[in-house]
Steps between C-alpha positions, in 0.01 A plus 500: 500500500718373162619827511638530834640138459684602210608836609652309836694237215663836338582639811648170572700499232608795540598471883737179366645680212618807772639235751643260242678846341646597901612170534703490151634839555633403888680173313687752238595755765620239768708321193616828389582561845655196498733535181612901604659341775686218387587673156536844653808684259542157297528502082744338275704634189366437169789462255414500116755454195359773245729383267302179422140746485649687270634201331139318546369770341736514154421109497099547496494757228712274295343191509177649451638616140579186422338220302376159676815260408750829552335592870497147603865458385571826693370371856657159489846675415442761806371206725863321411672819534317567863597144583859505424542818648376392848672207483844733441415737768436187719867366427637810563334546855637158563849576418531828585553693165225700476549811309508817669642762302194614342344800690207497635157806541376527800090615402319677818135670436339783746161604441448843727218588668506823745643248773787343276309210670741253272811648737529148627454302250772697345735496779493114538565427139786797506639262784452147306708701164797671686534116673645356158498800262871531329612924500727422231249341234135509606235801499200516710212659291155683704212538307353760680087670491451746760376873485624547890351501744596598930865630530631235803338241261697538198800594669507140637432400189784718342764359751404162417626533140797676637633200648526351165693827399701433775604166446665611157209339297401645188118577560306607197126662565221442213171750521235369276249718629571722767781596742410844637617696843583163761464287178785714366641493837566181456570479143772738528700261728570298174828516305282513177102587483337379155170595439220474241417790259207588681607408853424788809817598656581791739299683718818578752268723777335443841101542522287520806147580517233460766135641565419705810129522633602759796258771355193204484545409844509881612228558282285182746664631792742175551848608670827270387780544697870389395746461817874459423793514671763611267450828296555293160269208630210573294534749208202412340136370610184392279267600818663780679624849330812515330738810563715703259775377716407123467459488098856696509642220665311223282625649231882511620442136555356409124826740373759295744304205369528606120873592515588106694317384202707716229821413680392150493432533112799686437792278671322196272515679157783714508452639190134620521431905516287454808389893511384405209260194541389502919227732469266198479378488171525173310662365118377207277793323445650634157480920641662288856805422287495803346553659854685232607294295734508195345800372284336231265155494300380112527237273639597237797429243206726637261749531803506160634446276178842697394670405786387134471767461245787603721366348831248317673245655614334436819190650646499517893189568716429479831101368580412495847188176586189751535265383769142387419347845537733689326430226207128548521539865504718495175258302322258737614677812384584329131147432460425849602730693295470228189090644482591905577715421170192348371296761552761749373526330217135508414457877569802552257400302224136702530709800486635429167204276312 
């Protein structure tokens, strides 16, 4: 009988944990619900002065190699210089005289996935820049990570940049890592590309590649039919059987596709042997200069803490409000990833104990 009583309490418990759970998750899906329609396509500019990082960051290093009296003596001068400075740029908003001959760098990121999924992003910061950039003096720099991805995709993302090419603005693109076939796509758009010693760059070629299980469902006697009107409808099928006559014509399309994208290249960087470099393979960035690819070995870092002496420099991104799921699924996904690197991690180090 004490059995049965306490096996009823678990179930209990267990009956109010599952109902209290439905009723929390209904709450966060009718407030998400909520929220995705009153903040559907909202976000806000975030505007940062990477001069004073940079500056921040000189400041730190020093004071920490100083003594006690010397870094205290250090701080109160830089809070007085902070103080008189605001209080000069505050005069001159009043009155009018604010200086604006110095130049200014415009800093954009993209981080490429096979989507080009930060398209938009990108396009409504491109639109917030060519609103006040100057032709004559300022530069609009992309620091740019993407090894491509679908064609449509990163052509967008290609003619988004163009429209700073357009406008007469200098545009600069930085490749710390990787800008390879739509990455370079892109990349090639600038009026310079600087990239790191080790940096991916290249890949100029079209790939398609798909799996086709006709001869499994022939072998289980399943029929798959494809019905099209228009000879060119459907050249290739993962189901049905693919012709002789139908790979011909995918192929036509990946060579049409492949000589768009070596046009593309080739009206952007005049001065590149394209025979030479579309046949898809791909350069670290000092055998890109070498062929021509790239026309400057140096980090993003290097790049923009040099121009912080001749301009200010301004970093420009466009974040759009996420809605509660997408927030909870982003957590979720960092925690994920954070213990596959974990795990990685351990397996390596066993590797090499």
């Amino acid at each position: 009988m004490e059995f049965l009583t306490e096996y009823g309490l678990f179930l209990a418990k267990i009956v109010t944990f599952v109902v209290a759970a439905l009723v929390v998750i209904s709450v966060v899906m009718s407030a998400a619900q909520k929220e995705r329609g009153d903040h559907e396509g909202e976000g806000e500019l975030k505007i940062r002065k990477l001069n004073e990082k940079y500056e921040k960051l000189r400041e730190a290093i020093q004071a920490r190699l100083m003594s006690g009296p010397q870094r205290k003596a250090f701080h109160k001068a830089r809070k007085k210089l902070e103080k008189a400075e605001k209080k000069a740029a505050k005069a001159a908003k009043d009155t009018g005289d604010q200086d604006d001959s110095r130049s200014r760098v415009y800093v954009l990121d993209f981080d490429g996935d096979i989507k080009a999924s930060d398209t938009d992003p990108l396009r409504r910061a491109i639109t917030a820049v060519l609103s006040v950039a100057d032709p004559e003096k300022d530069e609009v720099v992309i620091r740019l990570e993407s090894g491509g991805g679908l064609v449509h995709s990163y052509g967008l993302a290609a003619a988004q940049l163009d429209r700073i090419r357009s406008k007469g603005v200098r545009l600069t693109a930085c490749v710390d890592k990787v800008a390879a076939s739509g990455g370079y796509m892109m990349a090639c758009v600038a009026g310079k590309i600087v990239a790191s010693p080790f940096a991916i760059l290249g890949s100029i070629g079209v790939v398609a590649q798909l799996p086709n299980f006709h001869r499994l469902l022939k072998k289980n006697d399943v029929d798959f039919e494809v019905l099209t009107a228009g000879e060119h409808k459907r050249t290739m099928t993962i189901f049905g059987e693919n012709t002789d006559k139908g790979r011909q014509k995918f192929l036509e399309d990946l060579e049409d596709t492949h000589g768009l994208f070596k046009e593309y290249v080739s009206e952007r960087r005049p001065d590149l042997d394209i025979t030479a470099v579309a046949n898809g393979d791909i350069w670290f960035g000092k055998r890109a200069l070498e062929v021509k690819l790239i026309d400057e070995i140096k980090t993003s870092d290097e790049y923009l803490i040099e121009a912080c002496d001749r301009a200010d420099v301004v970093s420009v991104a466009y974040q759009r409000k996420r809605t509660l799921p997408e927030k909870l699924g982003l957590a979720t996904s960092a925690a994920l990833e954070h213990t596959v690197w974990k795990v990685l991690g351990a397996f390596r180090n066993q590797k090499f104990q």
